[in-house]
N, CA, C and O atoms as a MOPAC input file, in Angstrom:
PM7 MOZYME 1SCF
protein

 N      6.56300 1    -6.32400 1     4.29000 1
 C      5.73400 1    -7.31400 1     5.05000 1
 C      4.46000 1    -8.23100 1     4.14300 1
 O      4.17300 1    -9.42400 1     4.23100 1
 N      4.04000 1    -7.46700 1     3.52600 1
 C      2.39300 1    -8.03300 1     3.09000 1
 C      2.60200 1    -7.55800 1     1.41600 1
 O      2.25800 1    -8.44800 1     0.63700 1
 N      3.07300 1    -6.38600 1     0.81600 1
 C      2.72800 1    -6.49800 1    -0.37900 1
 C      4.24600 1    -6.86400 1    -0.91100 1
 O      4.26100 1    -6.74400 1    -2.13600 1
 N      6.07200 1    -7.44500 1    -0.17100 1
 C      6.54800 1    -7.23200 1    -0.88600 1
 C      7.54500 1    -6.35800 1    -0.86100 1
 O      7.42000 1    -5.16600 1    -0.58000 1
 N      8.43700 1    -6.84900 1    -1.11500 1
 C      9.79100 1    -5.25900 1    -1.62100 1
 C      9.19500 1    -4.88800 1    -2.63700 1
 O      8.59100 1    -3.85800 1    -2.33800 1
 N      8.98100 1    -5.21700 1    -3.94200 1
 C      8.55300 1    -4.57900 1    -4.79200 1
 C      7.11900 1    -4.17800 1    -5.36000 1
 O      6.51700 1    -3.89100 1    -6.39500 1
 N      7.00800 1    -4.31500 1    -4.27100 1
 C      5.11400 1    -4.08700 1    -4.41500 1
 C      3.95600 1    -5.41200 1    -5.36900 1
 O      2.74600 1    -5.25900 1    -5.53000 1
 N      4.62900 1    -6.40300 1    -5.77100 1
 C      4.16700 1    -7.32400 1    -5.97000 1
 C      2.65200 1    -8.47400 1    -5.46400 1
 O      1.89400 1    -9.32700 1    -5.92600 1
 N      3.03700 1    -7.53200 1    -3.92100 1
 C      1.40000 1    -8.10300 1    -3.54700 1
 C      1.74100 1    -9.42900 1    -2.70000 1
 O      1.10700 1    -9.74000 1    -1.69200 1
 N      3.10100 1   -10.37600 1    -3.35900 1
 C      3.64000 1   -11.61600 1    -2.84000 1
 C      4.62400 1   -11.36000 1    -1.55000 1
 O      5.68300 1   -11.98000 1    -1.44400 1
 N      4.18300 1   -10.38300 1    -0.56300 1
 C      5.38400 1   -10.44200 1     1.27500 1
 C      5.05900 1   -11.84900 1     1.36800 1
 O      4.46700 1   -12.65900 1     0.65600 1
 N      5.84800 1   -11.86900 1     2.87200 1
 C      5.89200 1   -13.25600 1     3.59700 1
 C      4.48300 1   -12.98200 1     4.48800 1
 O      3.77700 1   -13.97200 1     4.68200 1
 N      4.21000 1   -12.18000 1     4.82800 1
 C      2.50100 1   -11.55900 1     5.98600 1
 C      1.53300 1   -12.16600 1     4.89100 1
 O      0.39500 1   -12.60700 1     5.05100 1
 N      2.22100 1   -12.08100 1     3.84100 1
 C      0.71400 1   -12.13100 1     2.76200 1
 C      0.20600 1   -14.01900 1     2.59300 1
 O     -0.85000 1   -14.65000 1     2.56200 1
 N      1.70600 1   -14.33000 1     2.52000 1
 C      2.07800 1   -15.68700 1     2.00300 1
 C      1.77800 1   -16.63300 1     3.08300 1
 O      1.50000 1   -17.79900 1     2.80500 1
 N      1.80700 1   -16.27300 1     4.12900 1
 C      1.75100 1   -16.93400 1     5.50500 1
 C     -0.28000 1   -16.95100 1     5.95800 1
 O     -0.85300 1   -17.99400 1     6.27400 1
 N     -0.99000 1   -15.58600 1     5.86900 1
 C     -2.09600 1   -15.81300 1     5.63100 1
 C     -3.33800 1   -16.13700 1     4.37200 1
 O     -4.53500 1   -16.10200 1     4.08800 1
 N     -2.46400 1   -16.34700 1     4.08400 1
 C     -3.08400 1   -16.79900 1     2.02100 1
 C     -4.20300 1   -16.01700 1     1.60800 1
 O     -5.35500 1   -16.22800 1     1.22900 1
 N     -2.96400 1   -14.39600 1     1.95200 1
 C     -3.80900 1   -13.18600 1     1.26400 1
 C     -4.23800 1   -12.88500 1    -0.42300 1
 O     -4.32900 1   -13.93300 1    -1.06200 1
 N     -4.32700 1   -12.47400 1    -0.68200 1
 C     -4.28700 1   -12.12500 1    -1.90200 1
 C     -4.09400 1   -10.13200 1    -2.48700 1
 O     -5.02100 1    -9.33400 1    -2.34800 1
 N     -3.34400 1    -9.92400 1    -2.81900 1
 C     -3.21900 1    -8.18600 1    -3.07300 1
 C     -2.66900 1    -8.63300 1    -4.01400 1
 O     -2.17300 1    -9.62400 1    -4.55100 1
 N     -3.16900 1    -6.40100 1    -4.13200 1
 C     -3.32800 1    -6.11700 1    -5.34500 1
 C     -1.31100 1    -6.31100 1    -5.44100 1
 O     -0.44900 1    -6.21800 1    -4.56800 1
 N     -1.23600 1    -6.61100 1    -6.96600 1
 C     -0.13100 1    -6.08200 1    -7.63700 1
 C      0.44200 1    -5.04300 1    -7.77600 1
 O      0.34600 1    -4.70400 1    -8.95500 1
 N      1.11500 1    -4.19400 1    -7.07700 1
 C      1.22400 1    -2.84800 1    -7.09900 1
 C      2.15400 1    -2.43900 1    -8.63300 1
 O      2.09700 1    -1.32200 1    -9.14700 1
 N      2.92800 1    -3.51900 1    -9.15400 1
 C      3.71000 1    -3.21000 1   -10.73300 1
 C      2.85800 1    -2.99700 1   -11.11500 1
 O      2.68700 1    -1.80100 1   -11.34700 1
 N      1.88300 1    -3.81500 1   -11.40900 1
 C      0.59900 1    -3.81700 1   -12.24900 1
 C     -0.04000 1    -2.04300 1   -12.34200 1
 O     -0.36400 1    -1.49600 1   -11.28800 1
 N     -0.18100 1    -1.16900 1   -13.89000 1
 C     -0.60400 1     0.28700 1   -13.41100 1
 C     -2.68200 1     0.40700 1   -13.08000 1
 O     -3.39400 1     1.32700 1   -12.68000 1
 N     -3.01600 1    -1.25200 1   -13.57500 1
 C     -4.31000 1    -1.28100 1   -13.24700 1
 C     -4.79900 1    -1.34500 1   -12.15900 1
 O     -5.99900 1    -1.14400 1   -11.97200 1
 N     -3.72600 1    -1.72000 1   -10.96400 1
 C     -4.34800 1    -2.06500 1    -9.64200 1
 C     -4.86700 1    -0.16200 1    -8.82400 1
 O     -5.71900 1     0.22800 1    -8.02500 1
 N     -3.80200 1     0.45900 1    -9.60100 1
 C     -4.51500 1     1.36900 1    -8.58500 1
 C     -4.88900 1     2.50600 1    -9.22400 1
 O     -5.01400 1     3.60300 1    -8.67900 1
 N     -5.15700 1     2.14800 1   -10.91700 1
 C     -6.35100 1     2.78600 1   -12.03100 1
 C     -7.37900 1     3.06700 1   -11.18700 1
 O     -8.02300 1     2.32400 1   -10.44600 1
 N     -7.45400 1     4.33400 1   -11.41200 1
 C     -9.09700 1     5.71400 1   -10.43200 1
 C     -8.25800 1     6.22800 1    -8.84800 1
 O     -8.73900 1     7.30800 1    -8.50400 1
 N     -7.30100 1     5.79600 1    -7.96600 1
 C     -7.06500 1     5.57300 1    -7.25000 1
 C     -6.03800 1     7.13700 1    -6.90400 1
 O     -4.88200 1     7.45900 1    -7.18000 1
 N     -7.28300 1     7.87200 1    -6.10400 1
 C     -5.82800 1     9.23400 1    -5.87000 1
 C     -4.89600 1     9.35100 1    -4.60200 1
 O     -5.15000 1     8.71500 1    -3.57900 1
 N     -4.25800 1     9.84200 1    -4.66700 1
 C     -2.98500 1     9.57600 1    -3.99900 1
 C     -3.84600 1     9.51400 1    -1.97400 1
 O     -3.68400 1     8.72400 1    -1.04400 1
 N     -4.70300 1    10.78400 1    -2.13800 1
 C     -5.24800 1    10.72000 1    -1.41000 1
 C     -6.12800 1     9.72600 1    -0.70400 1
 O     -6.07300 1     9.55000 1     0.51400 1
 N     -7.08700 1     8.96800 1    -1.65600 1
 C     -7.04500 1     7.11100 1    -1.25400 1
 C     -6.07400 1     6.43500 1    -0.47500 1
 O     -6.26100 1     5.96600 1     0.64800 1
 N     -4.85700 1     6.40700 1    -1.24100 1
 C     -3.88700 1     6.28000 1    -0.85100 1
 C     -3.32100 1     6.27000 1     0.94600 1
 O     -3.01000 1     5.33400 1     1.68200 1
 N     -3.35500 1     7.19700 1     1.08700 1
 C     -2.68400 1     8.28700 1     1.53100 1
 C     -4.09900 1     7.50200 1     2.97300 1
 O     -3.70400 1     6.46400 1     3.50500 1
 N     -4.81400 1     7.76400 1     3.21200 1
 C     -6.38400 1     7.66600 1     3.86000 1
 C     -5.94000 1     5.46300 1     4.63300 1
 O     -5.68400 1     4.94700 1     5.72100 1
 N     -6.11500 1     4.99100 1     3.17700 1
 C     -6.00100 1     3.13400 1     3.08400 1
 C     -4.73100 1     3.58900 1     4.22200 1
 O     -5.15500 1     3.94900 1     5.32000 1
 N     -3.67800 1     3.59300 1     4.09100 1
 C     -2.49100 1     3.52600 1     4.93900 1
 C     -2.34900 1     4.22200 1     6.19100 1
 O     -1.19400 1     4.22400 1     6.61400 1
 N     -3.22600 1     4.83000 1     6.91900 1
 C     -3.06800 1     5.71200 1     7.81800 1
 C     -4.04300 1     5.04100 1     8.58200 1
 O     -3.77500 1     4.91000 1     9.77600 1
 N     -5.14300 1     4.57100 1     8.16300 1
 C     -6.89700 1     4.06300 1     7.80000 1
 C     -7.08100 1     2.25900 1     8.57800 1
 O     -7.61900 1     1.63200 1     9.49100 1
 N     -6.29800 1     2.15100 1     7.54800 1
 C     -6.45400 1     0.71100 1     7.02600 1
 C     -7.72600 1     0.39000 1     6.50800 1
 O     -8.78900 1     0.98300 1     6.69300 1
 N     -7.49700 1    -0.60900 1     5.84600 1
 C     -9.06700 1    -1.13700 1     4.85000 1
 C     -9.16000 1    -2.67700 1     4.69500 1
 O     -8.46500 1    -3.06700 1     3.75700 1
 N     -9.67900 1    -3.45200 1     5.21000 1
 C    -10.23300 1    -4.95000 1     5.56300 1
 C     -9.42400 1    -5.32200 1     5.89800 1
 O     -9.30400 1    -4.68000 1     6.94100 1
 N     -8.43500 1    -6.10100 1     5.84400 1
 C     -7.86800 1    -7.55400 1     6.51000 1
 C     -6.18200 1    -6.34300 1     6.59900 1
 O     -5.05700 1    -6.62600 1     7.01200 1
 N     -6.72700 1    -5.02200 1     6.01600 1
 C     -4.65900 1    -3.73500 1     6.37300 1
 C     -4.91000 1    -3.05900 1     7.64500 1
 O     -5.17800 1    -1.86700 1     7.49000 1
 N     -4.90500 1    -3.36200 1     8.55100 1
 C     -4.10500 1    -2.65200 1     9.35300 1
 C     -4.15900 1    -1.66700 1     9.78600 1
 O     -4.33700 1    -1.72100 1    11.00300 1
 N     -4.09600 1    -0.74900 1     9.41600 1
 C     -3.09500 1     0.74700 1    10.36900 1
 C     -2.65700 1     1.23900 1    10.41200 1
 O     -3.24500 1     1.94600 1    11.23000 1
 N     -1.54900 1     1.87600 1    10.13000 1
 C     -0.72500 1     2.87000 1    10.30500 1
 C     -0.31800 1     3.78200 1    11.51000 1
 O      0.73500 1     3.98600 1    12.11300 1
 N     -2.11400 1     4.42600 1    11.64100 1
 C     -2.53300 1     5.00700 1    12.63400 1
 C     -1.58400 1     6.12000 1    13.30100 1
 O     -1.27900 1     7.00700 1    12.50400 1
 N     -1.09400 1     6.25200 1    14.49200 1
 C     -0.37300 1     7.14200 1    15.01900 1
 C      1.25700 1     6.76500 1    15.61500 1
 O      2.02600 1     7.14300 1    16.49800 1
 N      1.18400 1     5.50200 1    14.20700 1
 C      2.67600 1     5.22200 1    13.83900 1
 C      3.76200 1     5.74100 1    13.33000 1
 O      4.93200 1     5.77400 1    13.71400 1
 N      3.12100 1     6.21000 1    12.25800 1
 C      3.43400 1     6.70100 1    11.15000 1
 C      3.12900 1     8.09500 1    10.60000 1
 O      2.13300 1     8.66500 1    10.15500 1
 N      4.61100 1     8.44700 1    10.85500 1
 C      4.07700 1    10.55900 1    10.41600 1
 C      3.40800 1    10.91000 1     9.41100 1
 O      2.92600 1     9.92400 1     8.85300 1
 N      3.16000 1    11.85300 1     8.92800 1
 C      2.20400 1    12.02100 1     7.74000 1
 C      2.85800 1    12.19300 1     6.64800 1
 O      2.27800 1    11.91300 1     5.59900 1
 N      4.41700 1    12.76500 1     6.59800 1
 C      5.35000 1    12.62600 1     5.46800 1
 C      5.48600 1    11.56100 1     5.52800 1
 O      5.12500 1    11.10800 1     4.44200 1
 N      5.93700 1    10.47100 1     6.42200 1
 C      6.08900 1     9.11900 1     5.89500 1
 C      5.46500 1     8.62100 1     4.86600 1
 O      5.88900 1     8.17100 1     3.80200 1
 N      3.60200 1     8.84200 1     5.61800 1
 C      2.87500 1     8.28200 1     4.58000 1
 C      2.61400 1     8.50100 1     3.63200 1
 O      2.12700 1     7.62600 1     2.91500 1
 N      2.86600 1    10.07900 1     3.07900 1
 C      3.30200 1    10.33200 1     1.87800 1
 C      4.01500 1    10.08700 1     0.75900 1
 O      4.00300 1    10.21500 1    -0.46500 1
 N      5.00100 1     9.45300 1     2.20000 1
 C      6.25000 1     8.71100 1     0.81300 1
 C      6.25100 1     7.93000 1     0.59600 1
 O      6.94300 1     7.60000 1    -0.36700 1
 N      5.17500 1     6.57500 1     1.57800 1
 C      4.85900 1     5.74100 1     1.73800 1
 C      4.07300 1     5.53800 1    -0.12800 1
 O      4.26900 1     4.77300 1    -1.07200 1
 N      3.46400 1     6.32800 1     0.06000 1
 C      2.05400 1     6.85200 1    -0.64400 1
 C      2.87500 1     6.74400 1    -2.54100 1
 O      2.29000 1     6.09300 1    -3.40700 1
 N      3.88700 1     7.30400 1    -2.77100 1
 C      4.93000 1     8.09000 1    -3.55100 1
 C      5.46900 1     6.09600 1    -4.13800 1
 O      5.04100 1     5.47400 1    -5.11000 1
 N      6.64100 1     5.57200 1    -2.92800 1
 C      6.93400 1     4.55600 1    -3.11900 1
 C      5.82200 1     3.23100 1    -4.56400 1
 O      6.07400 1     2.72400 1    -5.65800 1
 N      4.06800 1     3.25600 1    -3.11700 1
 C      3.78000 1     2.67600 1    -4.18300 1
 C      3.22400 1     3.16400 1    -5.33500 1
 O      2.87400 1     2.21400 1    -6.03700 1
 N      2.93600 1     4.44300 1    -5.95000 1
 C      2.92800 1     4.57200 1    -7.20300 1
 C      4.51900 1     4.26000 1    -7.76500 1
 O      4.51700 1     3.57100 1    -8.78500 1
 N      5.76000 1     4.62000 1    -7.30900 1
 C      6.92900 1     3.55000 1    -8.31100 1
 C      6.68100 1     2.45800 1    -9.03800 1
 O      6.74900 1     2.26500 1   -10.25200 1
 N      6.17500 1     1.28300 1    -7.51700 1
 C      6.16900 1     0.21900 1    -8.13500 1
 C      6.02900 1    -0.07900 1    -9.85200 1
 O      6.58400 1    -0.96100 1   -10.50800 1
 N      5.17200 1     0.88700 1   -10.26400 1
 C      3.79900 1     0.30000 1   -11.59200 1
 C      4.70900 1     0.82400 1   -12.80300 1
 O      4.69500 1     0.44700 1   -13.97400 1
 N      5.61800 1     1.93900 1   -12.10200 1
 C      7.04000 1     3.26500 1   -13.48300 1
 C      7.83900 1     2.05600 1   -14.13600 1
 O      8.22600 1     1.84600 1   -15.28600 1
 N      7.94100 1     1.26700 1   -12.81900 1
 C     10.04400 1     0.36100 1   -13.45900 1
 C      9.61200 1     0.07400 1   -13.89800 1
 O     10.03000 1    -0.70900 1   -14.75200 1

């Protein structure tokens, strides 16, 4: 909804809210960010991004981290 199906940051919700999100297809977008930092942001939220919190199991969040990392390798 937010970051787009292919991680380009142009999902429907981002467009509706006029948000400028990172393009995860660009390796520079995640440069210097550890997997742990991505996990924390997904779980706890950051800025306008709401947290997944208890809605997502830890294993699912780690899987999302892997998916996010994979966008820049396509």
